[in-house]
Short mmCIF file of C-alpha atoms in Angstrom, two decimals:
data_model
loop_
_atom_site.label_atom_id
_atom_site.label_comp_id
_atom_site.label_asym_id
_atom_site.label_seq_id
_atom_site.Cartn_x
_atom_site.Cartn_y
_atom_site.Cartn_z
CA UNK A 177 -322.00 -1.75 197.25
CA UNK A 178 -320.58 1.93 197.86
CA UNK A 179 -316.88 2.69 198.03
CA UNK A 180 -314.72 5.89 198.46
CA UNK A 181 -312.09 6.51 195.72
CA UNK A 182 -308.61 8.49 196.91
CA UNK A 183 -305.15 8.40 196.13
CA UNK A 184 -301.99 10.60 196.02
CA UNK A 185 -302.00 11.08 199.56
CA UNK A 186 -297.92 11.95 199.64
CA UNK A 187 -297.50 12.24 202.94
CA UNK A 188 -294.68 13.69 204.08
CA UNK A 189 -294.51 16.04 200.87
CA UNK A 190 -293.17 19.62 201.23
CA UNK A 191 -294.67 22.87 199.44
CA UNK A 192 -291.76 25.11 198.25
CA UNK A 193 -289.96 23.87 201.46
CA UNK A 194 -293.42 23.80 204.06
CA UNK A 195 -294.30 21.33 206.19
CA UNK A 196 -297.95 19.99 205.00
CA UNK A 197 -298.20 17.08 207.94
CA UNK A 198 -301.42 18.75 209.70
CA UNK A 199 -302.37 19.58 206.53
CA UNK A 200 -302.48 16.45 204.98
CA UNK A 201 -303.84 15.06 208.29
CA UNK A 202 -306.96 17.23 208.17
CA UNK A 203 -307.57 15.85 204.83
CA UNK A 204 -307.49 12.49 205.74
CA UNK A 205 -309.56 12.96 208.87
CA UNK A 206 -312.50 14.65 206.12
CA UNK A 207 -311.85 11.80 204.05
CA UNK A 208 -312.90 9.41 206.75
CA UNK A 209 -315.90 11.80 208.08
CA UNK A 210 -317.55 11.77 204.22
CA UNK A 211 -316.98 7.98 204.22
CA UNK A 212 -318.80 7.66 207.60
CA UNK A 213 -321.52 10.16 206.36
CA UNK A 214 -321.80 8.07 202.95
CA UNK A 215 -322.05 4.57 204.34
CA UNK A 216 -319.86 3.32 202.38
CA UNK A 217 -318.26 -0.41 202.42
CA UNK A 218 -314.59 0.42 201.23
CA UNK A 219 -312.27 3.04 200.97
CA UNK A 220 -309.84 2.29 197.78
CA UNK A 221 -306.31 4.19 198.26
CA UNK A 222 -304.78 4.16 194.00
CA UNK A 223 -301.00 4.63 195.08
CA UNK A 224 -298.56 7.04 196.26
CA UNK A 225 -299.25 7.02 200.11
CA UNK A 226 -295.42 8.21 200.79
CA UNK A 227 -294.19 11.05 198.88
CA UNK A 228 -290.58 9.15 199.10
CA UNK A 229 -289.99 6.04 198.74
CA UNK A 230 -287.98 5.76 202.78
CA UNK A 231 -290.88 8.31 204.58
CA UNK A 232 -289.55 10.06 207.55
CA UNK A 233 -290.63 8.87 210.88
CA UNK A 234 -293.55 11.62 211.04
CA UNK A 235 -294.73 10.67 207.77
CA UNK A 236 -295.15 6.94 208.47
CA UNK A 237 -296.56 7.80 212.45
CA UNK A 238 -299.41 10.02 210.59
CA UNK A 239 -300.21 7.14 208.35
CA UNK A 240 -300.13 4.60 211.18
CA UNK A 241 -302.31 6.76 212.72
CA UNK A 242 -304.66 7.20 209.77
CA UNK A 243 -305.21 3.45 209.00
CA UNK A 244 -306.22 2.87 212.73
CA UNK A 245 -308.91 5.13 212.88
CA UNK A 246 -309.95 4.21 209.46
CA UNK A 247 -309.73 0.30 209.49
CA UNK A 248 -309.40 -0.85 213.12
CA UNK A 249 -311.62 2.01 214.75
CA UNK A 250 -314.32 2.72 212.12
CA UNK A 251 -313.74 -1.10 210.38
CA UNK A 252 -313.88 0.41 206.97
CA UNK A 253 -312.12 -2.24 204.51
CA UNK A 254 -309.41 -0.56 202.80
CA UNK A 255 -308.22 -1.74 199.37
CA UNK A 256 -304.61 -0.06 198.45
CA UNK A 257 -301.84 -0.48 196.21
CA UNK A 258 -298.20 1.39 196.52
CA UNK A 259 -297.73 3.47 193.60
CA UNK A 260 -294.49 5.41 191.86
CA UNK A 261 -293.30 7.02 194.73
CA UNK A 262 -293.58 4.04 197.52
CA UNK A 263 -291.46 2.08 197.82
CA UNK A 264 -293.77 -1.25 197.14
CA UNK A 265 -291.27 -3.62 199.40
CA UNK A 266 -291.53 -1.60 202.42
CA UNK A 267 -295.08 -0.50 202.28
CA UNK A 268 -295.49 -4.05 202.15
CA UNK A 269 -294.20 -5.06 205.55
CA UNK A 270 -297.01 -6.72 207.68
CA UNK A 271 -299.60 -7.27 204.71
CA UNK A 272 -300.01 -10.63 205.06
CA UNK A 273 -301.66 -10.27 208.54
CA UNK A 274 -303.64 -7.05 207.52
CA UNK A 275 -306.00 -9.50 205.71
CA UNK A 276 -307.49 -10.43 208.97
CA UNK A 277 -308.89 -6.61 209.51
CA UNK A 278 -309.70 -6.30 205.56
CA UNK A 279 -307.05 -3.97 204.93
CA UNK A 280 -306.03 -5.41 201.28
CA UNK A 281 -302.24 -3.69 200.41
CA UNK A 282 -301.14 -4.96 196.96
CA UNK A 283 -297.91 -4.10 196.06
CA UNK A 284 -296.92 -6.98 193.45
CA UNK A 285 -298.21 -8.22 189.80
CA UNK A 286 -298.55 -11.56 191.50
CA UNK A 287 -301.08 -10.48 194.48
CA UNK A 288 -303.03 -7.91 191.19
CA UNK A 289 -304.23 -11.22 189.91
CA UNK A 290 -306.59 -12.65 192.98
CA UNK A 291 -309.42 -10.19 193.50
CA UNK A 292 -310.46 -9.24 196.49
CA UNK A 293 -313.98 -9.54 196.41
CA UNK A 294 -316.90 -7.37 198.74
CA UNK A 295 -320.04 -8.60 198.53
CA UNK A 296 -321.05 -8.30 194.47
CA UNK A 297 -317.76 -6.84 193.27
CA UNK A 298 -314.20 -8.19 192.47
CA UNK A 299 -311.46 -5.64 193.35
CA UNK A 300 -308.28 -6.46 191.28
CA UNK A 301 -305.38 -4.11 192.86
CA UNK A 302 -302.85 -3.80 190.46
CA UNK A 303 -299.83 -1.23 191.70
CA UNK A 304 -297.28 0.86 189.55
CA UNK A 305 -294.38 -1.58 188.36
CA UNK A 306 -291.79 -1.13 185.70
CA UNK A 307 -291.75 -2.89 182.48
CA UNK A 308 -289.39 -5.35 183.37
CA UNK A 309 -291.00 -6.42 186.42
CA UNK A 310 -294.14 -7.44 184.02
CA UNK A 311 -291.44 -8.96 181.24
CA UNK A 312 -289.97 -11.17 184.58
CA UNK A 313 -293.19 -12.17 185.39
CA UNK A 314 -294.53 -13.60 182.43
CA UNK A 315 -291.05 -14.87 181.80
CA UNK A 316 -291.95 -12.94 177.89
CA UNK A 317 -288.95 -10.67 176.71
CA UNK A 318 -291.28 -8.93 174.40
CA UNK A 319 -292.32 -6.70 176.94
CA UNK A 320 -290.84 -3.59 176.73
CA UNK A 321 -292.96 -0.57 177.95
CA UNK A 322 -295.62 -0.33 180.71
CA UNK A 323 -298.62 0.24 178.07
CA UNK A 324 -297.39 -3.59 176.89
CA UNK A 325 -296.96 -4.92 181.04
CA UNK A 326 -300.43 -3.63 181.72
CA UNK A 327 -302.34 -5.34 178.82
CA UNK A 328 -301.13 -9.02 179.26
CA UNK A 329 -301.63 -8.23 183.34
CA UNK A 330 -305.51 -7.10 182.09
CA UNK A 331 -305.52 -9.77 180.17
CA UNK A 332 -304.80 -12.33 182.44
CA UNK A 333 -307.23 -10.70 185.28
CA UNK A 334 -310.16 -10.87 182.69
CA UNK A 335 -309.68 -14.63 183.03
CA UNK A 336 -310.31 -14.31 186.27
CA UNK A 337 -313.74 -12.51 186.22
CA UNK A 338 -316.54 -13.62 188.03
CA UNK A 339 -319.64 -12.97 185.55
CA UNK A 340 -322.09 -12.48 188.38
CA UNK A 341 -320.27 -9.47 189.81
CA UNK A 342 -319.00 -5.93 189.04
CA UNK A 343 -315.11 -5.54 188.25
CA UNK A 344 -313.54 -3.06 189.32
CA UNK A 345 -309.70 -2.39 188.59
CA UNK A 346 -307.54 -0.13 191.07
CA UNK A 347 -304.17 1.05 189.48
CA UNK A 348 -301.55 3.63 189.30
CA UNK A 349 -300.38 4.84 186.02
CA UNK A 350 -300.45 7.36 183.56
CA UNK A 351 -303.53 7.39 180.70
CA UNK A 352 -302.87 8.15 177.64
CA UNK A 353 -305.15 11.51 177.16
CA UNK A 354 -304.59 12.40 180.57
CA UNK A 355 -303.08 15.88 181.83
CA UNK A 356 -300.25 16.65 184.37
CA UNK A 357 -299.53 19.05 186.72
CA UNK A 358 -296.17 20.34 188.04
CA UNK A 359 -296.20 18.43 191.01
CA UNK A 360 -295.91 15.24 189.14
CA UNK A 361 -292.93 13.56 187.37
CA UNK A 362 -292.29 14.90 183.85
CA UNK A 363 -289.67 12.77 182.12
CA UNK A 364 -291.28 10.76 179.27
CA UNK A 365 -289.75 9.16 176.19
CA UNK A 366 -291.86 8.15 173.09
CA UNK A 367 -295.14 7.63 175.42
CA UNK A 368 -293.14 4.87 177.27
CA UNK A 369 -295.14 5.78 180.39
CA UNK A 370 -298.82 6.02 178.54
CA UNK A 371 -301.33 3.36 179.12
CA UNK A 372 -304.23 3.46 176.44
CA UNK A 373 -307.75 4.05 177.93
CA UNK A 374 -309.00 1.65 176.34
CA UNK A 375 -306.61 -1.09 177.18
CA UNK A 376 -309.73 -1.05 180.40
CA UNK A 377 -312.97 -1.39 178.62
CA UNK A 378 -313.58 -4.73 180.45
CA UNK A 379 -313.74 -3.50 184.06
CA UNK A 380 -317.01 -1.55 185.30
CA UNK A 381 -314.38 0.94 186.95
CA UNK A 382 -311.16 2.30 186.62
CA UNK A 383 -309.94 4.13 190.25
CA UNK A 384 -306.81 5.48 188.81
CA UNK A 385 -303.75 7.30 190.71
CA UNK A 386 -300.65 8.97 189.47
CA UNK A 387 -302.14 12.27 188.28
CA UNK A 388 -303.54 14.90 191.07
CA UNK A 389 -306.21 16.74 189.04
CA UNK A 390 -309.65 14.96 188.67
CA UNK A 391 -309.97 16.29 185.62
CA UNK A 392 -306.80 14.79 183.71
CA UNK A 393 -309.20 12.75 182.33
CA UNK A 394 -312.44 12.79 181.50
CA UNK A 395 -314.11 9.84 180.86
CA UNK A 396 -317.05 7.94 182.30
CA UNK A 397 -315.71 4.56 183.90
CA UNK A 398 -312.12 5.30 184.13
CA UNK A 399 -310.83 8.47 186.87
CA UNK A 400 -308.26 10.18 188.76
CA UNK A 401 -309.53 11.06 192.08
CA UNK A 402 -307.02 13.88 192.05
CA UNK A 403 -304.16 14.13 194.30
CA UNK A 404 -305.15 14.77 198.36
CA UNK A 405 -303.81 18.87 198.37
CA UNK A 406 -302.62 21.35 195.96
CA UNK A 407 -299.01 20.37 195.49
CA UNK A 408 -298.05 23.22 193.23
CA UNK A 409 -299.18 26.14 191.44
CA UNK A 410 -300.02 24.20 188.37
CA UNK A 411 -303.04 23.18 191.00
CA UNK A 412 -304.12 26.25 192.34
CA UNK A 413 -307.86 26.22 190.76
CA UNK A 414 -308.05 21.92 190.52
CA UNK A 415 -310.31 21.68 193.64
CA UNK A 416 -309.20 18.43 195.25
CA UNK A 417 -311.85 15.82 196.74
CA UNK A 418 -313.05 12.02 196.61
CA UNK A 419 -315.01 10.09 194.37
CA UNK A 420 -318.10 7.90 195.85
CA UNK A 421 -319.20 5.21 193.64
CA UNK A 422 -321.98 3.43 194.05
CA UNK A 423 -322.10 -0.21 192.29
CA UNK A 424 -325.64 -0.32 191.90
CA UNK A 425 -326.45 3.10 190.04
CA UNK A 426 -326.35 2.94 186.00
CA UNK A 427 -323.03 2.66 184.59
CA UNK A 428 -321.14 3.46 188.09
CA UNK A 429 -321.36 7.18 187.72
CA UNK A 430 -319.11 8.41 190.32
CA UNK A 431 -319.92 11.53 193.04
CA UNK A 432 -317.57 14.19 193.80
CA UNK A 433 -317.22 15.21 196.94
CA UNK A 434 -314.91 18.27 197.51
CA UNK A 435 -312.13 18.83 200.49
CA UNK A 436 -311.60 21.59 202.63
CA UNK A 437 -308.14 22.57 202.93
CA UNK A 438 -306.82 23.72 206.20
CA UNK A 439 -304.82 26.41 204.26
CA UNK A 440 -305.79 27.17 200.83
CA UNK A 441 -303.54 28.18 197.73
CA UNK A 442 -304.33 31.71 196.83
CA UNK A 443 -302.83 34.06 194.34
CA UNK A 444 -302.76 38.14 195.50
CA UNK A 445 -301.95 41.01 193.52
CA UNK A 446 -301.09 44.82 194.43
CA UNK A 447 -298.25 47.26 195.01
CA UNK A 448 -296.19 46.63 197.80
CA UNK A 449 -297.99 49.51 199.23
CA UNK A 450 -301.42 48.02 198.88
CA UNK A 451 -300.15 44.43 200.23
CA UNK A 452 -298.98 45.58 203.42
CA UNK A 453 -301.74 48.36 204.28
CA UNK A 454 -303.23 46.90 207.39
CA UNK A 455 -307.18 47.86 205.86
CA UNK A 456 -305.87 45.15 202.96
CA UNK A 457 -303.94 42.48 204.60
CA UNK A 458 -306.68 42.45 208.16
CA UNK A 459 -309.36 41.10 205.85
CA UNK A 460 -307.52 38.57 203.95
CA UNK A 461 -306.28 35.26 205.00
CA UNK A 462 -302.89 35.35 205.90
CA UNK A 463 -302.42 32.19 206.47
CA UNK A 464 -303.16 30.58 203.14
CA UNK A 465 -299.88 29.41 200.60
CA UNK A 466 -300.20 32.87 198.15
CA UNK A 467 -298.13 33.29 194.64
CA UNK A 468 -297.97 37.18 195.07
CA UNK A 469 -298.05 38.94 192.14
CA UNK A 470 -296.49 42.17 192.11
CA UNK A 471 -297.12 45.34 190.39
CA UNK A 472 -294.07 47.44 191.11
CA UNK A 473 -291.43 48.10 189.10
CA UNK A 474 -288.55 49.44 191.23
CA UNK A 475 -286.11 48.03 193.62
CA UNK A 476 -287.78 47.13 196.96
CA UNK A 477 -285.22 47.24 199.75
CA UNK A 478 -286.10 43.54 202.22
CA UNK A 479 -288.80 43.35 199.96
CA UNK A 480 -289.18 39.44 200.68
CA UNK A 481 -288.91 39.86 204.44
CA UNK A 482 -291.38 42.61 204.80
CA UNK A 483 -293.89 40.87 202.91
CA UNK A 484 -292.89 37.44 205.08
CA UNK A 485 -293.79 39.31 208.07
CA UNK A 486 -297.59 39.96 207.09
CA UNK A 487 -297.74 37.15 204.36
CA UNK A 488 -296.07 33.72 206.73
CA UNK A 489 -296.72 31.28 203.61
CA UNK A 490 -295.46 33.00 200.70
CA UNK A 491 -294.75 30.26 198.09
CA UNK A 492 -293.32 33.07 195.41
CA UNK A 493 -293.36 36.36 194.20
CA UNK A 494 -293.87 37.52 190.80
CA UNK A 495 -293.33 41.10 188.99
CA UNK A 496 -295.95 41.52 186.50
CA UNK A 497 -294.79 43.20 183.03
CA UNK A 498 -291.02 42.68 184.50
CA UNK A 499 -287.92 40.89 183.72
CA UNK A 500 -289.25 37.64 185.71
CA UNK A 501 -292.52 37.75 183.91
CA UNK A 502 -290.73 36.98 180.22
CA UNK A 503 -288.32 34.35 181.83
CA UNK A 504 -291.21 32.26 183.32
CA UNK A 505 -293.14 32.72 179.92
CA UNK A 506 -289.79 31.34 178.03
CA UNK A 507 -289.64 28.66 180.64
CA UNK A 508 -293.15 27.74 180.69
CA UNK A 509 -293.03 27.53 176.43
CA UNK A 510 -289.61 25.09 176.91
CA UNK A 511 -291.44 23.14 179.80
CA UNK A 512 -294.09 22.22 177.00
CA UNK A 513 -292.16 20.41 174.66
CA UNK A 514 -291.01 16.95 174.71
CA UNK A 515 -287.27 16.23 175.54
CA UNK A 516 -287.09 15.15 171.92
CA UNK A 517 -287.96 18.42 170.69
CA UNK A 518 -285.82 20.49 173.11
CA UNK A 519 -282.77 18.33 172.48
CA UNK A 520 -283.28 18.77 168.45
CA UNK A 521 -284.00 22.36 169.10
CA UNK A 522 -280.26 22.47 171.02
CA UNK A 523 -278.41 20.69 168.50
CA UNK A 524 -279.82 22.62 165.35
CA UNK A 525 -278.80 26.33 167.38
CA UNK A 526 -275.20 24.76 167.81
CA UNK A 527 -274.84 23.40 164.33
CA UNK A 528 -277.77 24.28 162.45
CA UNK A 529 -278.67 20.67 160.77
CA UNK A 530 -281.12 18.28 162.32
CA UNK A 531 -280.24 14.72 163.89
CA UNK A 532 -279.49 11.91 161.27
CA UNK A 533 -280.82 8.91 161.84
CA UNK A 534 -278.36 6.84 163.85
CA UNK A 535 -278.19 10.36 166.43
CA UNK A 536 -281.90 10.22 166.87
CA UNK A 537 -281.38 6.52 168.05
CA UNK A 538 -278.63 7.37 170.57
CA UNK A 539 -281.01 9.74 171.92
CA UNK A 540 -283.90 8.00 172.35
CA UNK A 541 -281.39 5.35 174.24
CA UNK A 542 -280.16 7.87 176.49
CA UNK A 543 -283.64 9.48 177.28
CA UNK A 544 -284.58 5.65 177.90
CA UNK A 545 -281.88 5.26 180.34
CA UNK A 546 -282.28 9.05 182.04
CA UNK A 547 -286.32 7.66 182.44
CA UNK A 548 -285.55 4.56 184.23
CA UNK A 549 -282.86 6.15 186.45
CA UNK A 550 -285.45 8.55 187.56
CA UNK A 551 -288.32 6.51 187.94
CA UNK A 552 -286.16 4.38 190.41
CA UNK A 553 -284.96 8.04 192.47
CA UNK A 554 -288.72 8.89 192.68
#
């Protein structure tokens, strides 16, 4: 069989404050014209529908609106799980009836361990969860991170394998190996969040969520599909698109197929002069999201406003070889390191000694805590 790979759809997400609705609506209307133009017998959704876990009212009418056309209109089965940033209990309201139109949501450990199975391949749809949802579960106090929830869910799903068919897992976490962007979360303590890759070797196919580059990581079986727009700036060269995998080609090598963004992220640099000289600005697109970076030096009376007025989408502006320029180097070096490191890099400036033992515990407690709280916001 053929299926289309997606996930990190976020609807209702804002860019630096703009509305991305249509956006994210032409997306999902090119998703649905490649999957009609590829045959294919699925379409797998890995988490993170919502950007919040309550959507606003336009958020969940888009998606409403999206599932029709895809499920009910075009009868593509759709396999899903919720991810971080749904809330799992409300996405689940009305699964048990979407069965009847093959629309498989999964949003608890209990539902991961039935496949769904499509003519020569078992689906097992296993969404994000916290550790001590898996440590409930199996009623097993030992588990204590996600890496150690995942494995004895694997586990048990392995027993559940059908020899004659494919396997293919659908999930929502992050792989350890794997890169982020900005426009994901960032707290981490000790690799809590970090599933091994090869905790997976048993399944013929990993569709992963959680991460919105394709690239994040790069191995064969087990992929991001990338998130469904450029979020941030982090993303502004990750060229977003689905993967089409085909069950019966040699080792499921997946097929990219890039979106077209209805606006496009786009970074521009000049003098003010040169950005708002109509034989510049009349043949560039206007429209698209820019990071403007900017080559003069002095004051700029309304600078911001002028530029607005040509420029409707300006997501910031940057002075090259300014002031700003070695502030957002400084940040970007402290955004690098672990909150480990920047905490013992705080405490040795104001005293200069290192943590002793017993301090090092009471902060990894406290990051713990600060990684759980949120998790649970997000």
């Amino acid at each position: 069989m053929r299926f289309l790979h997606t996930a990190d759809w976020h609807i209702g997400k804002k860019l630096h404050g703009y509305d991305l609705l249509k956006n994210q609506q032409r997306a999902m209307d090119e998703i649905l014209m490649i999957a009609k133009q590829e045959a294919v017998d699925a379409i797998v959704i890995a988490g993170d529908l919502y950007d919040r876990s309550v959507p606003g009212v336009e958020s969940v009418e888009l998606l409403n609106q999206q599932l029709i056309k895809m499920n009910l209109t075009e009868k593509f089965p759709i396999l899903a799980i919720s991810g971080n940033h749904d809330s799992s209990t409300r996405l689940a309201t009305g699964s048990p009836w979407y069965h009847q139109t093959q629309f498989h949501l999964h949003t608890t450990i209990e539902e991961a361990l039935t496949p769904v199975e499509l003519e020569d391949v078992q689906f097992f749809l296993l969404p994000y969860f916290e550790p001590i949802a898996a440590r409930l579960f199996f009623a097993d106090e030992e588990i204590r991170t996600i890496s150690q929830g995942v494995l004895r869910v694997v586990e048990a799903m392995i027993a559940s394998f059908d020899p004659t068919k494919k396997h293919v897992l659908v999930t929502h976490f992050f792989v350890a190996g794997s890169l982020r962007t900005d426009s994901e979360t960032m707290i981490e303590v000790g690799g809590l969040d970090a599933v091994p890759v090869d905790v997976f070797d048993a399944f013929d196919y990993v569709a992963l969520g959680h991460l919105h580059s394709k690239n994040a990581l790069k191995t064969g079986k087990v992929r991001y599909s990338g998130s469904l727009l450029k979020y941030s700036l982090s993303e502004l060269n990750d060229e977003k698109g689905v993967w089409i995998i085909d069950t019966d080609t040699p080792e499921l090598t997946p097929l990219f197929h890039p979106l077209t963004p209805l606006q496009d992220m786009k970074v521009v640099e000049g003098s003010f002069k040169e950005l708002t000289d109509p034989a510049f600005y009349q043949t560039f697109d206007r429209e698209a999201f820019l990071h403007v970076l900017l080559t003069d030096q002095g004051v700029i009376p309304n600078m911001m406003n002028q530029l607005r007025a040509i420029y409707p989408n300006i997501l910031s502006v940057e002075r090259l070889n300014g002031h700003e320029v070695v502030m957002k180097e400084r940040q970007q070096r402290l955004e690098k390191q672990s909150p480990q490191a920047l905490s013992q890099q705080f405490f040795t400036d104001m005293t200069g000694s290192t943590f002793t033992t017993k301090q090092q515990q009471w902060l990894e407690r406290g990051l713990a805590v600060a990684n759980d709280t949120e998790k649970r916001e997000n």
